[in-house]
Coordinates of C-alpha atoms in Angstrom, one line a residue:
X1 CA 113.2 -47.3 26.9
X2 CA 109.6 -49.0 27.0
X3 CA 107.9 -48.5 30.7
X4 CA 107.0 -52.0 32.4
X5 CA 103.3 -52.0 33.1
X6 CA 104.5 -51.6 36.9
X7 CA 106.1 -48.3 36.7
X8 CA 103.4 -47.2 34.3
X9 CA 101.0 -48.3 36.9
X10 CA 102.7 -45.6 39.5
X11 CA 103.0 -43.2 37.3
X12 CA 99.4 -42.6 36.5
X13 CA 98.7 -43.3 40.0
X14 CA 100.7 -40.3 41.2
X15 CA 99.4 -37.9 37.9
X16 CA 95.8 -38.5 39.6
X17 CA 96.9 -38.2 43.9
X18 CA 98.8 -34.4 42.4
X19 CA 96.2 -33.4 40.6
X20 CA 93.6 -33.9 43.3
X21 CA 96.0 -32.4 45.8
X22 CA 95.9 -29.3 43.8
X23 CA 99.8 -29.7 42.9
X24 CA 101.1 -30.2 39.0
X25 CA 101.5 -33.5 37.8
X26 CA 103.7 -34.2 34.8
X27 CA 100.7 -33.4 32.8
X28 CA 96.9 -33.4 33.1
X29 CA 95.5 -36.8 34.1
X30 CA 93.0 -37.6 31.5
X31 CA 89.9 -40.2 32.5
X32 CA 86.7 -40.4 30.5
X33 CA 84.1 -42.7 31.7
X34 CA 83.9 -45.1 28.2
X35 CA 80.3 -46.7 29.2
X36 CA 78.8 -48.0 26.4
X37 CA 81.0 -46.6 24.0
X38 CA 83.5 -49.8 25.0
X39 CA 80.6 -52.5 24.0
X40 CA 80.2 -50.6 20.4
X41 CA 83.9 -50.5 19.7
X42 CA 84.7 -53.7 20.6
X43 CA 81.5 -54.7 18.2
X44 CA 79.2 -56.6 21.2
X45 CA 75.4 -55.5 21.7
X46 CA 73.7 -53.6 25.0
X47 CA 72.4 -56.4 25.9
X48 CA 75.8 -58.5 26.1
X49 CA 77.2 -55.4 28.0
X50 CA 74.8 -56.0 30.7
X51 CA 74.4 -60.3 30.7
X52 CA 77.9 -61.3 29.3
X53 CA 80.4 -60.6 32.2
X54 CA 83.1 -61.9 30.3
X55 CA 82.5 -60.0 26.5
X56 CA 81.3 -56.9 28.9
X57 CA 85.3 -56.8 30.4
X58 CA 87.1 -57.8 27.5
X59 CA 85.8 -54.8 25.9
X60 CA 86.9 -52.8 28.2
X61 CA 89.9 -53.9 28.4
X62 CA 90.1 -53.3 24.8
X63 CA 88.9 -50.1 25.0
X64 CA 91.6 -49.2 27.8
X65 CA 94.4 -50.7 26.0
X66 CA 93.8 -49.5 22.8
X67 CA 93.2 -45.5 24.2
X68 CA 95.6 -45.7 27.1
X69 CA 93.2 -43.2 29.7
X70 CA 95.4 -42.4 32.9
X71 CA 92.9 -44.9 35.1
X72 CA 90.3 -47.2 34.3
X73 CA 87.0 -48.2 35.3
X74 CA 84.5 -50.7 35.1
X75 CA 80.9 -51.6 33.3
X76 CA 77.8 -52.7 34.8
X77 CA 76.9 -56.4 33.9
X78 CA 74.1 -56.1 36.3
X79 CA 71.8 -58.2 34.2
X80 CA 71.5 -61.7 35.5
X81 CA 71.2 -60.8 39.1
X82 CA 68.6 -58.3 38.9
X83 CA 66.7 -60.5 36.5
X84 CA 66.8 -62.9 39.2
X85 CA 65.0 -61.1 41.2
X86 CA 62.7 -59.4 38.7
X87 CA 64.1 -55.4 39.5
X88 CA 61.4 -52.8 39.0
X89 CA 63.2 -50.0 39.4
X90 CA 65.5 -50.3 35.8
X91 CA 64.4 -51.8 32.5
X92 CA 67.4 -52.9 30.5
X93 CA 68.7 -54.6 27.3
X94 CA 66.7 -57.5 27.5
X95 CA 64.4 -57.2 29.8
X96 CA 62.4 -54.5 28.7
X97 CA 64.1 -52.8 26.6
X98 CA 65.8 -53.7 23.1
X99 CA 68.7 -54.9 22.8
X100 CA 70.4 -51.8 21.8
X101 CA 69.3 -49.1 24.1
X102 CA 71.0 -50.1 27.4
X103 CA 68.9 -49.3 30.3
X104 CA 66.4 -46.8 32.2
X105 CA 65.6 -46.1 35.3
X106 CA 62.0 -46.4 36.4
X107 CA 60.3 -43.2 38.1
X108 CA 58.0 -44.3 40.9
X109 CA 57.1 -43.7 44.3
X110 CA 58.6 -46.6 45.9
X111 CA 57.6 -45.2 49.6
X112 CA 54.4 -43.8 50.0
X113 CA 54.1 -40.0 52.4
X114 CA 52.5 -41.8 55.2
X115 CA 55.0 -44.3 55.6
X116 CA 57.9 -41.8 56.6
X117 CA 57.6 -42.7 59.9
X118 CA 58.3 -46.1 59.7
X119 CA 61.3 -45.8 57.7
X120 CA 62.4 -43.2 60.4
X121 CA 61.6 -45.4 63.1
X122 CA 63.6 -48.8 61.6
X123 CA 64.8 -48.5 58.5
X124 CA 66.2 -51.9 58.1
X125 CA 62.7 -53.7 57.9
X126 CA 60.9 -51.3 56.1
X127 CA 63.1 -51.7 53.5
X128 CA 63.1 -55.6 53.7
X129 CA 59.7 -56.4 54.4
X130 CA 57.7 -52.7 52.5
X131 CA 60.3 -51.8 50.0
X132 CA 61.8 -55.1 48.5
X133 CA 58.6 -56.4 47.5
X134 CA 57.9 -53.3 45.9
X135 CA 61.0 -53.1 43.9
X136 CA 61.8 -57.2 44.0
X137 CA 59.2 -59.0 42.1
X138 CA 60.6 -61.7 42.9
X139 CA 60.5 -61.0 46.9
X140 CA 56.8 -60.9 47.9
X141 CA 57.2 -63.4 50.7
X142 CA 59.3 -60.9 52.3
X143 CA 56.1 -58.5 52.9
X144 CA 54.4 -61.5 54.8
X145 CA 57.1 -61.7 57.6
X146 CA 56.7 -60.2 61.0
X147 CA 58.4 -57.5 61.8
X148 CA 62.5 -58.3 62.3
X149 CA 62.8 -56.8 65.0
X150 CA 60.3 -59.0 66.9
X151 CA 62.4 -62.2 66.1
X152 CA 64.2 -62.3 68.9
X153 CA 63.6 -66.0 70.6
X154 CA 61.9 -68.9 70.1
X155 CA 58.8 -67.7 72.0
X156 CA 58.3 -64.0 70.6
X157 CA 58.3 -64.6 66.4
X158 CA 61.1 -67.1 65.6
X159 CA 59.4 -70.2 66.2
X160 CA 56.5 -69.1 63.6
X161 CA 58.2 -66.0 62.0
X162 CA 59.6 -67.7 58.9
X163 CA 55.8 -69.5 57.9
X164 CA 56.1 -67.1 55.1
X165 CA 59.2 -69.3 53.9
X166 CA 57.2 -72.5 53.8
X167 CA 54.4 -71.3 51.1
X168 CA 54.6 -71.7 47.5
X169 CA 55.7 -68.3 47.2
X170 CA 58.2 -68.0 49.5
X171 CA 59.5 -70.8 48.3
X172 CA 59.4 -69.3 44.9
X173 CA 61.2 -66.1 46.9
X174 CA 64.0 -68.5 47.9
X175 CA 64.7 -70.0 44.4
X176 CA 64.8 -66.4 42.9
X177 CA 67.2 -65.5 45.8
X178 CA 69.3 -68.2 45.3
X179 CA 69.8 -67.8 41.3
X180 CA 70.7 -64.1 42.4
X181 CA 73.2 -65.2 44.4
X182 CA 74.8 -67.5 42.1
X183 CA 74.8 -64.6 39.5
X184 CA 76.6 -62.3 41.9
X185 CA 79.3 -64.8 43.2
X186 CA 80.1 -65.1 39.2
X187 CA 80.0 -61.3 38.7
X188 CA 81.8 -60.5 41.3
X189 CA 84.2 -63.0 40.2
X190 CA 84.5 -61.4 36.7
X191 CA 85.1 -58.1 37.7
X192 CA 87.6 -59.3 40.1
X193 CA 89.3 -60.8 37.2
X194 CA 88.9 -57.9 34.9
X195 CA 90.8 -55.7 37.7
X196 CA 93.4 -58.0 38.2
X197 CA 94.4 -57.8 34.4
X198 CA 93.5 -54.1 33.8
X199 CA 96.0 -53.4 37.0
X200 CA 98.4 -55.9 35.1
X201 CA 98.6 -54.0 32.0
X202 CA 99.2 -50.5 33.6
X203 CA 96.0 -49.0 34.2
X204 CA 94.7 -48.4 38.0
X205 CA 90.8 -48.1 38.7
X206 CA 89.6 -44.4 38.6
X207 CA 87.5 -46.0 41.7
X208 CA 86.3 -49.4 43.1
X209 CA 83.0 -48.2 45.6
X210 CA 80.2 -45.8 45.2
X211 CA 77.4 -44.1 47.4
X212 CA 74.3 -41.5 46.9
X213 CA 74.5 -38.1 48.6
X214 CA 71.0 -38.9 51.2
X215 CA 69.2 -36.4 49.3
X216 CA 69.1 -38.3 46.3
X217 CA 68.5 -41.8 47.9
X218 CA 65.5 -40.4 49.3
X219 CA 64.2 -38.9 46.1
X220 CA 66.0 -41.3 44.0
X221 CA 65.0 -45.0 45.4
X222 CA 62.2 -44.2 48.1
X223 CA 59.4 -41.4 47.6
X224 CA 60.6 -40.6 43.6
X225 CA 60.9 -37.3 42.0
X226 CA 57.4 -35.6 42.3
X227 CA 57.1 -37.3 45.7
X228 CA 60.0 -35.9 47.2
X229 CA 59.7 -32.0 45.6
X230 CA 56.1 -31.9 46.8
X231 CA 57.9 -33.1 50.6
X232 CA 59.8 -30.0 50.4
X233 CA 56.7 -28.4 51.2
X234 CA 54.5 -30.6 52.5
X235 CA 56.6 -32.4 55.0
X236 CA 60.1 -30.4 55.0
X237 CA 60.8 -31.9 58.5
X238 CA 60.2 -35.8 57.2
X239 CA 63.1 -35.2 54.4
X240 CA 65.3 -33.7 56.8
X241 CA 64.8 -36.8 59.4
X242 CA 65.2 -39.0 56.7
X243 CA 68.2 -37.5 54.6
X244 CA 70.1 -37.7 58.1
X245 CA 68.4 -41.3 58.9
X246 CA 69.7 -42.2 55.3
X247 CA 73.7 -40.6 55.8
X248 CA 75.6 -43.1 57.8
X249 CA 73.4 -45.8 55.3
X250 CA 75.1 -43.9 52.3
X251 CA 78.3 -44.5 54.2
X252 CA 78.4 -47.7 55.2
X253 CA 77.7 -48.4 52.0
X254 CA 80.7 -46.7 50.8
X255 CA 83.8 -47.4 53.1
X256 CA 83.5 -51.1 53.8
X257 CA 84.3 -51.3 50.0
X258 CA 86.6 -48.8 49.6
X259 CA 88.7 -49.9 52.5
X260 CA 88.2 -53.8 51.1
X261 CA 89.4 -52.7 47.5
X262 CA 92.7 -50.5 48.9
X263 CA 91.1 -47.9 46.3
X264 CA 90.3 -44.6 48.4
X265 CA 88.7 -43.2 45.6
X266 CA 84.8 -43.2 46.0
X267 CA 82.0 -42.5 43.3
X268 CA 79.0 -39.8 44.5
X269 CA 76.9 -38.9 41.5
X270 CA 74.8 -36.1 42.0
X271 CA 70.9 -36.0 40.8
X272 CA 68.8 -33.8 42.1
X273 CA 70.7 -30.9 44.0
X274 CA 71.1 -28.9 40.2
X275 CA 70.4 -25.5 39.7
X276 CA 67.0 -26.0 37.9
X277 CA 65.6 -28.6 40.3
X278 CA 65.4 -26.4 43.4
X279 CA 66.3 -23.3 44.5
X280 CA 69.2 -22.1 46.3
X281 CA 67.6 -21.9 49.3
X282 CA 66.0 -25.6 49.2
X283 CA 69.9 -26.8 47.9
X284 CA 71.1 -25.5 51.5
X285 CA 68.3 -26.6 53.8
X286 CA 67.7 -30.3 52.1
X287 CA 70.4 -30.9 49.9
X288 CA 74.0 -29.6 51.1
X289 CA 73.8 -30.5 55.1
X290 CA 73.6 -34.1 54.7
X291 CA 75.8 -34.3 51.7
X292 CA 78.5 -32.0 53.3
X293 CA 78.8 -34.5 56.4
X294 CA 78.8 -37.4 54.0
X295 CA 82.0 -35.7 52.2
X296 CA 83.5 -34.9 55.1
X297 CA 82.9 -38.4 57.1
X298 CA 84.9 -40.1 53.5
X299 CA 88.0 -38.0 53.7
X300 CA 88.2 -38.2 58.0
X301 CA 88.2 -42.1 57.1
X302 CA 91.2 -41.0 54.5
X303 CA 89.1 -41.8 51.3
X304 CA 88.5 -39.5 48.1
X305 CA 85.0 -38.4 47.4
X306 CA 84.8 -38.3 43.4
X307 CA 81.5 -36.2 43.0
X308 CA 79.9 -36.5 39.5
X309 CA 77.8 -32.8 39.6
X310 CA 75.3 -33.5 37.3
X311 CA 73.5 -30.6 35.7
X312 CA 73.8 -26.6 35.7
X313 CA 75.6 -25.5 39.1
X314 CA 76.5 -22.3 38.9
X315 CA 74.6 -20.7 41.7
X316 CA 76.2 -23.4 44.1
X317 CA 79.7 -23.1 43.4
X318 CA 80.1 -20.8 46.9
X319 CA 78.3 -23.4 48.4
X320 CA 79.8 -26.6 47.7
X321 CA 83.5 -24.8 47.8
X322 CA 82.9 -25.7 52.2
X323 CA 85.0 -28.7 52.5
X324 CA 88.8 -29.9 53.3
X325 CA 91.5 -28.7 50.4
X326 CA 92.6 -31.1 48.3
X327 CA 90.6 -34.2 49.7
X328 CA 87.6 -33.9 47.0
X329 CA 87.2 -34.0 43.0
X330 CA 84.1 -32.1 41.5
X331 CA 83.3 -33.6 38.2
X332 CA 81.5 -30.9 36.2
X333 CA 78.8 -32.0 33.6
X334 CA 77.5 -28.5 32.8
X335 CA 79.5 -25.3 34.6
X336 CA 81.1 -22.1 33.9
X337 CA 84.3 -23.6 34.2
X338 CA 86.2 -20.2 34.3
X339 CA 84.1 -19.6 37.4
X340 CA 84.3 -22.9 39.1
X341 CA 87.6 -23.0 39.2
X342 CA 88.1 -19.2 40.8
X343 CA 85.9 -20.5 43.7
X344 CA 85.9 -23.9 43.4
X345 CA 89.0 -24.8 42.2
X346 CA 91.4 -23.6 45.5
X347 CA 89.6 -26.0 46.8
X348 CA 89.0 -29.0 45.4
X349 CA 90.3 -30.9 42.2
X350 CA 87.9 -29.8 38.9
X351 CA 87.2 -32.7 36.2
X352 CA 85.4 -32.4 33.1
X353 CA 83.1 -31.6 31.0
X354 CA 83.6 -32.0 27.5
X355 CA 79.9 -32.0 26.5
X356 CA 78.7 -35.3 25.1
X357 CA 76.5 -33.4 22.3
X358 CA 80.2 -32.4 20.8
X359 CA 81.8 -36.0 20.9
X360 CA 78.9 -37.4 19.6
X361 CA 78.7 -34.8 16.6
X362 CA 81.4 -32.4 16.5
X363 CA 84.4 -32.5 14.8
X364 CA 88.3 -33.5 16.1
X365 CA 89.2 -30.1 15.3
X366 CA 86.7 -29.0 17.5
X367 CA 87.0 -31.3 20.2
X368 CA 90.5 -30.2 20.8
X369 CA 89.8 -26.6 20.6
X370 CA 87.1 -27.1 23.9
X371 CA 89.8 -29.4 25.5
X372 CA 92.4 -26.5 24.9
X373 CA 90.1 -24.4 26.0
X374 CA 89.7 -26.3 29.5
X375 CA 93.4 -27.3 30.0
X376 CA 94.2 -23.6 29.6
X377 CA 91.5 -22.1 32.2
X378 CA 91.0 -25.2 34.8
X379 CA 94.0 -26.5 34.3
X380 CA 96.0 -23.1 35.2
X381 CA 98.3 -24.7 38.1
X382 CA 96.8 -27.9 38.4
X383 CA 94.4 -29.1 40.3
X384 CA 92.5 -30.4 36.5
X385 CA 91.4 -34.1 35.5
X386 CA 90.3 -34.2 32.0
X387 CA 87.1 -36.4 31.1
X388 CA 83.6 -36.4 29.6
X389 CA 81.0 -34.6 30.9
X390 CA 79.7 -38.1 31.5
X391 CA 79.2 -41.3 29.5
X392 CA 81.4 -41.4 26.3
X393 CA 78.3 -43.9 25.1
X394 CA 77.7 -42.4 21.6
X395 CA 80.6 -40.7 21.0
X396 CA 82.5 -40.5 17.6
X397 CA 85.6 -43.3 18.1
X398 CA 88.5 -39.9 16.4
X399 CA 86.7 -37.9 19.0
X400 CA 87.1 -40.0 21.8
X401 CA 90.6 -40.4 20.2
X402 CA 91.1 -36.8 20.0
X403 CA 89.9 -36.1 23.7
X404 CA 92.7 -38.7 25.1
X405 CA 95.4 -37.6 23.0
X406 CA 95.6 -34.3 22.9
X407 CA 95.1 -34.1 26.6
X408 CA 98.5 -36.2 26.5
X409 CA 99.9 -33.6 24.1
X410 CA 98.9 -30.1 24.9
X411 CA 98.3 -30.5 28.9
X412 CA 102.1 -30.6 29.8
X413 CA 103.0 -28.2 32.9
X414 CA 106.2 -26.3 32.2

């Protein structure tokens, strides 16, 4: 007998809570992130991916039906809204990119050394009135405003704070904030929709919020990637102060969401805590602190930090093993997996890493021999989500086939 989409919907619900509880499911859970690989199979440009809300989630609710992954999750049709506001920080399909190559982020250093100190000292207006304008073309008004906090009555900044609203560029600031709005009120309304009939057909959301461990919102969004290695040295006690300023930030921006969607599940992608950028050392004085509170923080509020561990991470397996069992999945991109999951993996639920160079050029034959592989050494006794090492974007369509299915086959407990 045929499963309604309802009991279906439980079922792979329950496959994913046992497996990151470090119990055995049914069988291994099995959730590749499909990215662009959804647009190209369901025959729609980059560009449409990231403008067309309503293509964008049709494909992947294609994609999903038609390869039937344990959860689902959702693209980023991002492209009206930052356009809106002219975003400096990605080019994209379409705005300065082709149409074909999706989009890249944009190195810079967003927040210069000196300024540290007046992030520290309120970090609300120096992103508003310092940092938007950088990143916002479409914002410069905002860096002729007073500082917020001196708005407080009538006589001390309101009554002549907001002049900068009245010029020809702020009004310009107020048109470009308004189209953005417009565009995320429909976004927001298409993925809502997109959810409601992906939930419909069977298929929950691998995860519905996201955050940045402080570390990388520092280096990431604020002082860039050569700014903050050389603060390491130069400044060591600035990143600290601002990795810790930046933490409940990183969670407010998380559990608000979470909490909204009823989805406990929350996305943390590593960047810059790898193996080969910074030493062991440097991972345990700038990196792992501030990241371990963050992870900890998520599961006290009773949510489930899914950590995307981006590049080689051998040396901090010991390391990152430090938190509650069975509240936290580690998504390997590039690990000994054998050894992970001896320390790791008592620990925390493992999920990856089928490489991307072999979905994108190796054969079915050999895709299921690496999943095999996996299933037989991290999945040993649960505690195993099979996926991607990260986007399935260029993947062969039998090889993204092969990866689902024979998961579905072969990863049976007994």
């Amino acid at each position: 007998m045929n499963q309604t989409p309802q009991a279906l919907f439980r079922e792979r619900e329950q496959r994913v809570l046992d497996a990151i509880a470090l119990h055995r499911p049914d069988r291994v859970p099995v959730i590749p992130l499909f990215g662009a690989f959804a647009s190209a199979y369901a025959g729609i440009s980059r560009k449409d991916e990231l403008y067309d809300q309503e293509k964008s989630y049709d494909a992947n609710l294609k994609v999903t039906l038609d390869f039937q992954p344990d959860m689902a999750t959702a693209p980023l049709a991002f492209g009206p809204t930052m356009e809106s506001l002219d975003y400096r920080q990605l080019k994209w399909s379409g705005y300065g990119l082709p149409d074909n190559l999706g989009y890249q982020f944009v190195e810079g250093e967003y927040m210069k050394p000196e300024e540290y100190d007046a992030f520290l000292f309120d970090p609300s207006d120096f992103t508003v009135r310092t940092y938007w304008p950088r990143i916002l073309g479409q914002t410069a008004a905002f860096g002729k405003l007073p500082p917020l906090r001196t708005m407080i009555s009538y006589f001390a900044g309101l009554s002549s704070g907001f002049m900068a609203f009245g010029t020809p560029e702020g009004i310009a600031t107020l048109e470009a904030l308004r189209r953005a709005g417009e565009s995320s009120i429909q976004s927001f309304g298409a993925l809502q929709n997109y959810v409601r009939n992906v939930t419909a057909a069977g298929f929950p959301m691998f995860f519905a919020s996201g955050t940045e461990a402080p570390f990388d919102a520092l280096g990431d969004f604020f002082r860039g990637t050569k700014g903050v290695v050389l603060d390491m040295y130069r400044r060591p006690e600035k990143v600290i102060a601002a990795c810790e300023k930046l933490l409940p930030i990183m969670l407010e921006s998380a559990i608000p969401a979470a909490k909204a969607s009823g989805n406990p599940r929350v996305f943390i992608p590593l960047h810059k805590g790898s193996d080969n950028f910074m030493s062991l050392d440097q991972y345990q004085r700038f990196y792992w602190p501030t990241l371990r509170e963050l992870l900890l923080a998520l599961v006290k509020e009773g949510l489930t930090p899914v950590v995307l561990v981006e590049g080689p991470y051998n040396s901090r397996l010991e390391t990152i093993r430090d938190i509650p069992e069975g509240k936290i999945v580690y998504w390997f991109e590039h690990v000994d997996i054998a050894k992970a999951k001896a320390i790791v993996g008592q620990r925390a639920c493992i999920m990856g890493d089928v490489p991307m160079s072999l979905l994108s050029t190796g054969t079915v034959d050999q895709v299921k021999e690496y999943c095999k592989r996996l299933i037989d050494t991290a999945g040993e006794n649960g505690g195993f989500i099979m996926s991607s090492a990260a986007n399935l974007d260029d993947a062969k369509v039998e090889n993204a086939k092969a990866l689902i299915e024979f998961t579905r086959e072969y990863g049976v407990y007994f």
